Amino acid sequence: MIALIIAMPQELEAFLETVDSAVSLRYGGKTIYECEYKGIKFVMALSGIGKVNAAYTATLMIEKYSPSFLITTGAAGGFGLDIYDVFVAEKVVQHDIDTTAFGDPRGYISGLGVVYIDADKGFVKLCESKLNGVKTGVIASGDQFIASGEIARKIAKEFGASSCDMESGAIGQVAYMAGVPFGVIRTITDGGNDEAQTSFAEKLKKAVEINKNAVLGIIGLVEKHGEKTAE
């Protein structure tokens, strides 16, 4: 079974309005929806914004459902991308981890010994082949809404990132530690620059629809291909 993790209520509602059925239940303080869409069964949960919310929700989903695949999805900022681009992450990184005082590179995850975590390669290939015009690259996550051109340029340069959000890096880390393959699908609402807050607010509604359609367009193929997708 595939599990979706979604940060914001607007993003969740778009899915709930489209799926054929959704049964809600409470688990670990979170509301989880057991859904069906065109014969495909999957579960999804609203994590809330930020890395701790995301990591906790991913842990709950893995604990309860032992999903075959985990997808984090929603809006994101883009560095050099166009508004409404659909972005699929090849790697995730957490830009706000900083133990450089001890000689570590920025983003270094203690205990894992890595800076970047790879998303599932088969999933990336599937999205590239099935989603028209999809963009791929590194997504950088941190507990900060990026709304500064200076900060955006710094993150893009330091981590080779093309996108930013506040959840994917944490979800990727949990999935990696639990041995669950994962993917990231995001739709760009802003450039992470000085106009990001305004752009995000204005573009979110349309981006949510684009993102929902992309996810529902690919989720059945992920389920169908199963082990062929996860690699």
JSON list of N, CA and C in Angstrom, two decimals, residues 104-169:
[
{"chain": "A", "resi": 104, "resn": "ASP", "atom": "N", "xyz": [31.93, 19.04, 10.33]},
{"chain": "A", "resi": 104, "resn": "ASP", "atom": "CA", "xyz": [31.01, 18.35, 9.42]},
{"chain": "A", "resi": 104, "resn": "ASP", "atom": "C", "xyz": [30.56, 19.29, 8.31]},
{"chain": "A", "resi": 105, "resn": "PRO", "atom": "N", "xyz": [30.23, 18.75, 7.15]},
{"chain": "A", "resi": 105, "resn": "PRO", "atom": "CA", "xyz": [29.61, 19.59, 6.12]},
{"chain": "A", "resi": 105, "resn": "PRO", "atom": "C", "xyz": [28.20, 19.98, 6.55]},
{"chain": "A", "resi": 106, "resn": "ARG", "atom": "N", "xyz": [27.74, 21.11, 6.09]},
{"chain": "A", "resi": 106, "resn": "ARG", "atom": "CA", "xyz": [26.38, 21.54, 6.42]},
{"chain": "A", "resi": 106, "resn": "ARG", "atom": "C", "xyz": [25.39, 20.52, 5.86]},
{"chain": "A", "resi": 107, "resn": "GLY", "atom": "N", "xyz": [24.39, 20.19, 6.64]},
{"chain": "A", "resi": 107, "resn": "GLY", "atom": "CA", "xyz": [23.40, 19.21, 6.22]},
{"chain": "A", "resi": 107, "resn": "GLY", "atom": "C", "xyz": [23.73, 17.79, 6.63]},
{"chain": "A", "resi": 108, "resn": "TYR", "atom": "N", "xyz": [24.87, 17.59, 7.27]},
{"chain": "A", "resi": 108, "resn": "TYR", "atom": "CA", "xyz": [25.34, 16.25, 7.66]},
{"chain": "A", "resi": 108, "resn": "TYR", "atom": "C", "xyz": [24.41, 15.65, 8.71]},
{"chain": "A", "resi": 109, "resn": "ILE", "atom": "N", "xyz": [23.90, 14.44, 8.46]},
{"chain": "A", "resi": 109, "resn": "ILE", "atom": "CA", "xyz": [22.98, 13.77, 9.37]},
{"chain": "A", "resi": 109, "resn": "ILE", "atom": "C", "xyz": [23.77, 12.86, 10.29]},
{"chain": "A", "resi": 110, "resn": "SER", "atom": "N", "xyz": [23.87, 13.24, 11.54]},
{"chain": "A", "resi": 110, "resn": "SER", "atom": "CA", "xyz": [24.61, 12.45, 12.51]},
{"chain": "A", "resi": 110, "resn": "SER", "atom": "C", "xyz": [23.99, 11.06, 12.66]},
{"chain": "A", "resi": 111, "resn": "GLY", "atom": "N", "xyz": [24.83, 10.06, 12.72]},
{"chain": "A", "resi": 111, "resn": "GLY", "atom": "CA", "xyz": [24.36, 8.69, 12.86]},
{"chain": "A", "resi": 111, "resn": "GLY", "atom": "C", "xyz": [24.20, 7.98, 11.53]},
{"chain": "A", "resi": 112, "resn": "LEU", "atom": "N", "xyz": [23.86, 8.74, 10.49]},
{"chain": "A", "resi": 112, "resn": "LEU", "atom": "CA", "xyz": [23.75, 8.16, 9.15]},
{"chain": "A", "resi": 112, "resn": "LEU", "atom": "C", "xyz": [24.98, 8.42, 8.32]},
{"chain": "A", "resi": 113, "resn": "GLY", "atom": "N", "xyz": [25.69, 9.50, 8.66]},
{"chain": "A", "resi": 113, "resn": "GLY", "atom": "CA", "xyz": [26.94, 9.80, 7.97]},
{"chain": "A", "resi": 113, "resn": "GLY", "atom": "C", "xyz": [26.76, 10.28, 6.55]},
{"chain": "A", "resi": 114, "resn": "VAL", "atom": "N", "xyz": [25.62, 10.90, 6.26]},
{"chain": "A", "resi": 114, "resn": "VAL", "atom": "CA", "xyz": [25.35, 11.39, 4.90]},
{"chain": "A", "resi": 114, "resn": "VAL", "atom": "C", "xyz": [24.79, 12.80, 4.97]},
{"chain": "A", "resi": 115, "resn": "VAL", "atom": "N", "xyz": [24.88, 13.51, 3.86]},
{"chain": "A", "resi": 115, "resn": "VAL", "atom": "CA", "xyz": [24.23, 14.81, 3.71]},
{"chain": "A", "resi": 115, "resn": "VAL", "atom": "C", "xyz": [22.95, 14.65, 2.88]},
{"chain": "A", "resi": 116, "resn": "TYR", "atom": "N", "xyz": [23.05, 13.91, 1.79]},
{"chain": "A", "resi": 116, "resn": "TYR", "atom": "CA", "xyz": [21.93, 13.70, 0.88]},
{"chain": "A", "resi": 116, "resn": "TYR", "atom": "C", "xyz": [21.37, 12.29, 1.05]},
{"chain": "A", "resi": 117, "resn": "ILE", "atom": "N", "xyz": [20.07, 12.17, 0.86]},
{"chain": "A", "resi": 117, "resn": "ILE", "atom": "CA", "xyz": [19.41, 10.86, 0.82]},
{"chain": "A", "resi": 117, "resn": "ILE", "atom": "C", "xyz": [18.71, 10.75, -0.52]},
{"chain": "A", "resi": 118, "resn": "ASP", "atom": "N", "xyz": [18.95, 9.64, -1.21]},
{"chain": "A", "resi": 118, "resn": "ASP", "atom": "CA", "xyz": [18.35, 9.43, -2.53]},
{"chain": "A", "resi": 118, "resn": "ASP", "atom": "C", "xyz": [16.88, 9.06, -2.42]},
{"chain": "A", "resi": 119, "resn": "ALA", "atom": "N", "xyz": [16.06, 9.70, -3.22]},
{"chain": "A", "resi": 119, "resn": "ALA", "atom": "CA", "xyz": [14.70, 9.22, -3.42]},
{"chain": "A", "resi": 119, "resn": "ALA", "atom": "C", "xyz": [14.77, 7.98, -4.31]},
{"chain": "A", "resi": 120, "resn": "ASP", "atom": "N", "xyz": [13.68, 7.25, -4.38]},
{"chain": "A", "resi": 120, "resn": "ASP", "atom": "CA", "xyz": [13.66, 6.03, -5.17]},
{"chain": "A", "resi": 120, "resn": "ASP", "atom": "C", "xyz": [13.88, 6.33, -6.65]},
{"chain": "A", "resi": 121, "resn": "LYS", "atom": "N", "xyz": [14.90, 5.71, -7.23]},
{"chain": "A", "resi": 121, "resn": "LYS", "atom": "CA", "xyz": [15.27, 6.00, -8.62]},
{"chain": "A", "resi": 121, "resn": "LYS", "atom": "C", "xyz": [14.20, 5.54, -9.60]},
{"chain": "A", "resi": 122, "resn": "GLY", "atom": "N", "xyz": [13.59, 4.40, -9.31]},
{"chain": "A", "resi": 122, "resn": "GLY", "atom": "CA", "xyz": [12.53, 3.92, -10.19]},
{"chain": "A", "resi": 122, "resn": "GLY", "atom": "C", "xyz": [11.34, 4.85, -10.24]},
{"chain": "A", "resi": 123, "resn": "PHE", "atom": "N", "xyz": [11.04, 5.45, -9.10]},
{"chain": "A", "resi": 123, "resn": "PHE", "atom": "CA", "xyz": [9.94, 6.42, -9.03]},
{"chain": "A", "resi": 123, "resn": "PHE", "atom": "C", "xyz": [10.25, 7.65, -9.86]},
{"chain": "A", "resi": 124, "resn": "VAL", "atom": "N", "xyz": [11.47, 8.15, -9.75]},
{"chain": "A", "resi": 124, "resn": "VAL", "atom": "CA", "xyz": [11.87, 9.32, -10.54]},
{"chain": "A", "resi": 124, "resn": "VAL", "atom": "C", "xyz": [11.74, 9.02, -12.03]},
{"chain": "A", "resi": 125, "resn": "LYS", "atom": "N", "xyz": [12.22, 7.87, -12.45]},
{"chain": "A", "resi": 125, "resn": "LYS", "atom": "CA", "xyz": [12.14, 7.49, -13.86]},
{"chain": "A", "resi": 125, "resn": "LYS", "atom": "C", "xyz": [10.68, 7.37, -14.32]},
{"chain": "A", "resi": 126, "resn": "LEU", "atom": "N", "xyz": [9.85, 6.80, -13.47]},
{"chain": "A", "resi": 126, "resn": "LEU", "atom": "CA", "xyz": [8.44, 6.65, -13.81]},
{"chain": "A", "resi": 126, "resn": "LEU", "atom": "C", "xyz": [7.78, 8.01, -13.99]},
{"chain": "A", "resi": 127, "resn": "CYS", "atom": "N", "xyz": [8.06, 8.93, -13.08]},
{"chain": "A", "resi": 127, "resn": "CYS", "atom": "CA", "xyz": [7.50, 10.28, -13.19]},
{"chain": "A", "resi": 127, "resn": "CYS", "atom": "C", "xyz": [7.99, 11.00, -14.43]},
{"chain": "A", "resi": 128, "resn": "GLU", "atom": "N", "xyz": [9.27, 10.83, -14.75]},
{"chain": "A", "resi": 128, "resn": "GLU", "atom": "CA", "xyz": [9.83, 11.46, -15.94]},
{"chain": "A", "resi": 128, "resn": "GLU", "atom": "C", "xyz": [9.16, 10.96, -17.21]},
{"chain": "A", "resi": 129, "resn": "SER", "atom": "N", "xyz": [8.78, 9.69, -17.21]},
{"chain": "A", "resi": 129, "resn": "SER", "atom": "CA", "xyz": [8.20, 9.10, -18.41]},
{"chain": "A", "resi": 129, "resn": "SER", "atom": "C", "xyz": [6.69, 9.35, -18.52]},
{"chain": "A", "resi": 130, "resn": "LYS", "atom": "N", "xyz": [6.03, 9.58, -17.39]},
{"chain": "A", "resi": 130, "resn": "LYS", "atom": "CA", "xyz": [4.57, 9.68, -17.40]},
{"chain": "A", "resi": 130, "resn": "LYS", "atom": "C", "xyz": [4.01, 11.08, -17.13]},
{"chain": "A", "resi": 131, "resn": "LEU", "atom": "N", "xyz": [4.80, 11.95, -16.52]},
{"chain": "A", "resi": 131, "resn": "LEU", "atom": "CA", "xyz": [4.32, 13.29, -16.20]},
{"chain": "A", "resi": 131, "resn": "LEU", "atom": "C", "xyz": [4.97, 14.29, -17.15]},
{"chain": "A", "resi": 132, "resn": "ASN", "atom": "N", "xyz": [4.18, 14.91, -17.97]},
{"chain": "A", "resi": 132, "resn": "ASN", "atom": "CA", "xyz": [4.69, 15.81, -19.01]},
{"chain": "A", "resi": 132, "resn": "ASN", "atom": "C", "xyz": [5.40, 17.02, -18.40]},
{"chain": "A", "resi": 133, "resn": "GLY", "atom": "N", "xyz": [6.65, 17.24, -18.82]},
{"chain": "A", "resi": 133, "resn": "GLY", "atom": "CA", "xyz": [7.38, 18.43, -18.41]},
{"chain": "A", "resi": 133, "resn": "GLY", "atom": "C", "xyz": [7.89, 18.44, -16.99]},
{"chain": "A", "resi": 134, "resn": "VAL", "atom": "N", "xyz": [7.88, 17.30, -16.33]},
{"chain": "A", "resi": 134, "resn": "VAL", "atom": "CA", "xyz": [8.33, 17.24, -14.94]},
{"chain": "A", "resi": 134, "resn": "VAL", "atom": "C", "xyz": [9.79, 17.65, -14.82]},
{"chain": "A", "resi": 135, "resn": "LYS", "atom": "N", "xyz": [10.13, 18.35, -13.74]},
{"chain": "A", "resi": 135, "resn": "LYS", "atom": "CA", "xyz": [11.51, 18.75, -13.46]},
{"chain": "A", "resi": 135, "resn": "LYS", "atom": "C", "xyz": [12.04, 17.91, -12.30]},
{"chain": "A", "resi": 136, "resn": "THR", "atom": "N", "xyz": [13.33, 17.63, -12.31]},
{"chain": "A", "resi": 136, "resn": "THR", "atom": "CA", "xyz": [13.92, 16.81, -11.26]},
{"chain": "A", "resi": 136, "resn": "THR", "atom": "C", "xyz": [15.16, 17.49, -10.69]},
{"chain": "A", "resi": 137, "resn": "GLY", "atom": "N", "xyz": [15.58, 17.05, -9.51]},
{"chain": "A", "resi": 137, "resn": "GLY", "atom": "CA", "xyz": [16.77, 17.60, -8.89]},
{"chain": "A", "resi": 137, "resn": "GLY", "atom": "C", "xyz": [16.75, 17.40, -7.39]},
{"chain": "A", "resi": 138, "resn": "VAL", "atom": "N", "xyz": [17.49, 18.24, -6.68]},
{"chain": "A", "resi": 138, "resn": "VAL", "atom": "CA", "xyz": [17.61, 18.17, -5.23]},
{"chain": "A", "resi": 138, "resn": "VAL", "atom": "C", "xyz": [16.57, 19.10, -4.59]},
{"chain": "A", "resi": 139, "resn": "ILE", "atom": "N", "xyz": [15.89, 18.61, -3.55]},
{"chain": "A", "resi": 139, "resn": "ILE", "atom": "CA", "xyz": [15.02, 19.47, -2.76]},
{"chain": "A", "resi": 139, "resn": "ILE", "atom": "C", "xyz": [15.65, 19.64, -1.38]},
{"chain": "A", "resi": 140, "resn": "ALA", "atom": "N", "xyz": [15.73, 20.88, -0.94]},
{"chain": "A", "resi": 140, "resn": "ALA", "atom": "CA", "xyz": [16.33, 21.21, 0.36]},
{"chain": "A", "resi": 140, "resn": "ALA", "atom": "C", "xyz": [15.23, 21.60, 1.34]},
{"chain": "A", "resi": 141, "resn": "SER", "atom": "N", "xyz": [15.23, 20.95, 2.50]},
{"chain": "A", "resi": 141, "resn": "SER", "atom": "CA", "xyz": [14.18, 21.18, 3.49]},
{"chain": "A", "resi": 141, "resn": "SER", "atom": "C", "xyz": [14.73, 21.80, 4.76]},
{"chain": "A", "resi": 142, "resn": "GLY", "atom": "N", "xyz": [13.91, 22.60, 5.41]},
{"chain": "A", "resi": 142, "resn": "GLY", "atom": "CA", "xyz": [14.28, 23.19, 6.69]},
{"chain": "A", "resi": 142, "resn": "GLY", "atom": "C", "xyz": [13.07, 23.82, 7.34]},
{"chain": "A", "resi": 143, "resn": "ASP", "atom": "N", "xyz": [13.17, 24.10, 8.62]},
{"chain": "A", "resi": 143, "resn": "ASP", "atom": "CA", "xyz": [12.06, 24.71, 9.33]},
{"chain": "A", "resi": 143, "resn": "ASP", "atom": "C", "xyz": [12.06, 26.22, 9.14]},
{"chain": "A", "resi": 144, "resn": "GLN", "atom": "N", "xyz": [11.89, 26.60, 7.87]},
{"chain": "A", "resi": 144, "resn": "GLN", "atom": "CA", "xyz": [11.90, 28.00, 7.50]},
{"chain": "A", "resi": 144, "resn": "GLN", "atom": "C", "xyz": [11.22, 28.15, 6.15]},
{"chain": "A", "resi": 145, "resn": "PHE", "atom": "N", "xyz": [10.25, 29.06, 6.05]},
{"chain": "A", "resi": 145, "resn": "PHE", "atom": "CA", "xyz": [9.68, 29.39, 4.74]},
{"chain": "A", "resi": 145, "resn": "PHE", "atom": "C", "xyz": [10.66, 30.35, 4.07]},
{"chain": "A", "resi": 146, "resn": "ILE", "atom": "N", "xyz": [11.23, 29.93, 2.97]},
{"chain": "A", "resi": 146, "resn": "ILE", "atom": "CA", "xyz": [12.26, 30.72, 2.31]},
{"chain": "A", "resi": 146, "resn": "ILE", "atom": "C", "xyz": [11.60, 31.87, 1.54]},
{"chain": "A", "resi": 147, "resn": "ALA", "atom": "N", "xyz": [11.87, 33.08, 1.99]},
{"chain": "A", "resi": 147, "resn": "ALA", "atom": "CA", "xyz": [11.29, 34.28, 1.36]},
{"chain": "A", "resi": 147, "resn": "ALA", "atom": "C", "xyz": [12.35, 35.36, 1.27]},
{"chain": "A", "resi": 148, "resn": "SER", "atom": "N", "xyz": [13.53, 34.97, 0.86]},
{"chain": "A", "resi": 148, "resn": "SER", "atom": "CA", "xyz": [14.66, 35.89, 0.71]},
{"chain": "A", "resi": 148, "resn": "SER", "atom": "C", "xyz": [15.51, 35.44, -0.45]},
{"chain": "A", "resi": 149, "resn": "GLY", "atom": "N", "xyz": [15.70, 36.32, -1.41]},
{"chain": "A", "resi": 149, "resn": "GLY", "atom": "CA", "xyz": [16.53, 35.97, -2.55]},
{"chain": "A", "resi": 149, "resn": "GLY", "atom": "C", "xyz": [17.94, 35.58, -2.13]},
{"chain": "A", "resi": 150, "resn": "GLU", "atom": "N", "xyz": [18.47, 36.26, -1.14]},
{"chain": "A", "resi": 150, "resn": "GLU", "atom": "CA", "xyz": [19.82, 35.96, -0.67]},
{"chain": "A", "resi": 150, "resn": "GLU", "atom": "C", "xyz": [19.91, 34.56, -0.08]},
{"chain": "A", "resi": 151, "resn": "ILE", "atom": "N", "xyz": [18.95, 34.20, 0.76]},
{"chain": "A", "resi": 151, "resn": "ILE", "atom": "CA", "xyz": [18.94, 32.86, 1.36]},
{"chain": "A", "resi": 151, "resn": "ILE", "atom": "C", "xyz": [18.69, 31.80, 0.30]},
{"chain": "A", "resi": 152, "resn": "ALA", "atom": "N", "xyz": [17.78, 32.07, -0.62]},
{"chain": "A", "resi": 152, "resn": "ALA", "atom": "CA", "xyz": [17.48, 31.11, -1.68]},
{"chain": "A", "resi": 152, "resn": "ALA", "atom": "C", "xyz": [18.72, 30.83, -2.52]},
{"chain": "A", "resi": 153, "resn": "ARG", "atom": "N", "xyz": [19.44, 31.87, -2.88]},
{"chain": "A", "resi": 153, "resn": "ARG", "atom": "CA", "xyz": [20.66, 31.68, -3.68]},
{"chain": "A", "resi": 153, "resn": "ARG", "atom": "C", "xyz": [21.71, 30.88, -2.91]},
{"chain": "A", "resi": 154, "resn": "LYS", "atom": "N", "xyz": [21.81, 31.14, -1.63]},
{"chain": "A", "resi": 154, "resn": "LYS", "atom": "CA", "xyz": [22.78, 30.43, -0.79]},
{"chain": "A", "resi": 154, "resn": "LYS", "atom": "C", "xyz": [22.46, 28.93, -0.73]},
{"chain": "A", "resi": 155, "resn": "ILE", "atom": "N", "xyz": [21.20, 28.60, -0.50]},
{"chain": "A", "resi": 155, "resn": "ILE", "atom": "CA", "xyz": [20.80, 27.19, -0.44]},
{"chain": "A", "resi": 155, "resn": "ILE", "atom": "C", "xyz": [21.00, 26.51, -1.79]},
{"chain": "A", "resi": 156, "resn": "ALA", "atom": "N", "xyz": [20.59, 27.19, -2.85]},
{"chain": "A", "resi": 156, "resn": "ALA", "atom": "CA", "xyz": [20.74, 26.62, -4.19]},
{"chain": "A", "resi": 156, "resn": "ALA", "atom": "C", "xyz": [22.20, 26.33, -4.51]},
{"chain": "A", "resi": 157, "resn": "LYS", "atom": "N", "xyz": [23.07, 27.27, -4.16]},
{"chain": "A", "resi": 157, "resn": "LYS", "atom": "CA", "xyz": [24.50, 27.12, -4.46]},
{"chain": "A", "resi": 157, "resn": "LYS", "atom": "C", "xyz": [25.15, 26.06, -3.58]},
{"chain": "A", "resi": 158, "resn": "GLU", "atom": "N", "xyz": [24.87, 26.10, -2.29]},
{"chain": "A", "resi": 158, "resn": "GLU", "atom": "CA", "xyz": [25.56, 25.21, -1.35]},
{"chain": "A", "resi": 158, "resn": "GLU", "atom": "C", "xyz": [25.16, 23.75, -1.52]},
{"chain": "A", "resi": 159, "resn": "PHE", "atom": "N", "xyz": [23.88, 23.52, -1.84]},
{"chain": "A", "resi": 159, "resn": "PHE", "atom": "CA", "xyz": [23.39, 22.14, -1.91]},
{"chain": "A", "resi": 159, "resn": "PHE", "atom": "C", "xyz": [23.04, 21.69, -3.32]},
{"chain": "A", "resi": 160, "resn": "GLY", "atom": "N", "xyz": [23.21, 22.56, -4.31]},
{"chain": "A", "resi": 160, "resn": "GLY", "atom": "CA", "xyz": [22.82, 22.21, -5.66]},
{"chain": "A", "resi": 160, "resn": "GLY", "atom": "C", "xyz": [21.32, 22.00, -5.78]},
{"chain": "A", "resi": 161, "resn": "ALA", "atom": "N", "xyz": [20.56, 22.71, -4.94]},
{"chain": "A", "resi": 161, "resn": "ALA", "atom": "CA", "xyz": [19.12, 22.48, -4.86]},
{"chain": "A", "resi": 161, "resn": "ALA", "atom": "C", "xyz": [18.36, 23.26, -5.93]},
{"chain": "A", "resi": 162, "resn": "SER", "atom": "N", "xyz": [17.30, 22.63, -6.41]},
{"chain": "A", "resi": 162, "resn": "SER", "atom": "CA", "xyz": [16.39, 23.29, -7.36]},
{"chain": "A", "resi": 162, "resn": "SER", "atom": "C", "xyz": [15.06, 23.64, -6.72]},
{"chain": "A", "resi": 163, "resn": "SER", "atom": "N", "xyz": [14.83, 23.14, -5.50]},
{"chain": "A", "resi": 163, "resn": "SER", "atom": "CA", "xyz": [13.55, 23.35, -4.84]},
{"chain": "A", "resi": 163, "resn": "SER", "atom": "C", "xyz": [13.75, 23.36, -3.33]},
{"chain": "A", "resi": 164, "resn": "CYS", "atom": "N", "xyz": [12.77, 23.92, -2.62]},
{"chain": "A", "resi": 164, "resn": "CYS", "atom": "CA", "xyz": [12.83, 23.93, -1.16]},
{"chain": "A", "resi": 164, "resn": "CYS", "atom": "C", "xyz": [11.44, 23.72, -0.57]},
{"chain": "A", "resi": 165, "resn": "ASP", "atom": "N", "xyz": [11.40, 23.07, 0.57]},
{"chain": "A", "resi": 165, "resn": "ASP", "atom": "CA", "xyz": [10.16, 22.93, 1.32]},
{"chain": "A", "resi": 165, "resn": "ASP", "atom": "C", "xyz": [10.49, 22.77, 2.80]},
{"chain": "A", "resi": 166, "resn": "MET", "atom": "N", "xyz": [9.52, 22.33, 3.59]},
{"chain": "A", "resi": 166, "resn": "MET", "atom": "CA", "xyz": [9.73, 22.23, 5.02]},
{"chain": "A", "resi": 166, "resn": "MET", "atom": "C", "xyz": [9.50, 20.82, 5.56]},
{"chain": "A", "resi": 167, "resn": "GLU", "atom": "N", "xyz": [9.39, 19.83, 4.66]},
{"chain": "A", "resi": 167, "resn": "GLU", "atom": "CA", "xyz": [9.06, 18.48, 5.12]},
{"chain": "A", "resi": 167, "resn": "GLU", "atom": "C", "xyz": [9.85, 17.34, 4.48]},
{"chain": "A", "resi": 168, "resn": "SER", "atom": "N", "xyz": [10.16, 17.44, 3.20]},
{"chain": "A", "resi": 168, "resn": "SER", "atom": "CA", "xyz": [10.64, 16.27, 2.45]},
{"chain": "A", "resi": 168, "resn": "SER", "atom": "C", "xyz": [11.92, 15.66, 3.00]},
{"chain": "A", "resi": 169, "resn": "GLY", "atom": "N", "xyz": [12.86, 16.51, 3.45]},
{"chain": "A", "resi": 169, "resn": "GLY", "atom": "CA", "xyz": [14.10, 15.98, 3.99]},
{"chain": "A", "resi": 169, "resn": "GLY", "atom": "C", "xyz": [13.89, 15.12, 5.20]}
]
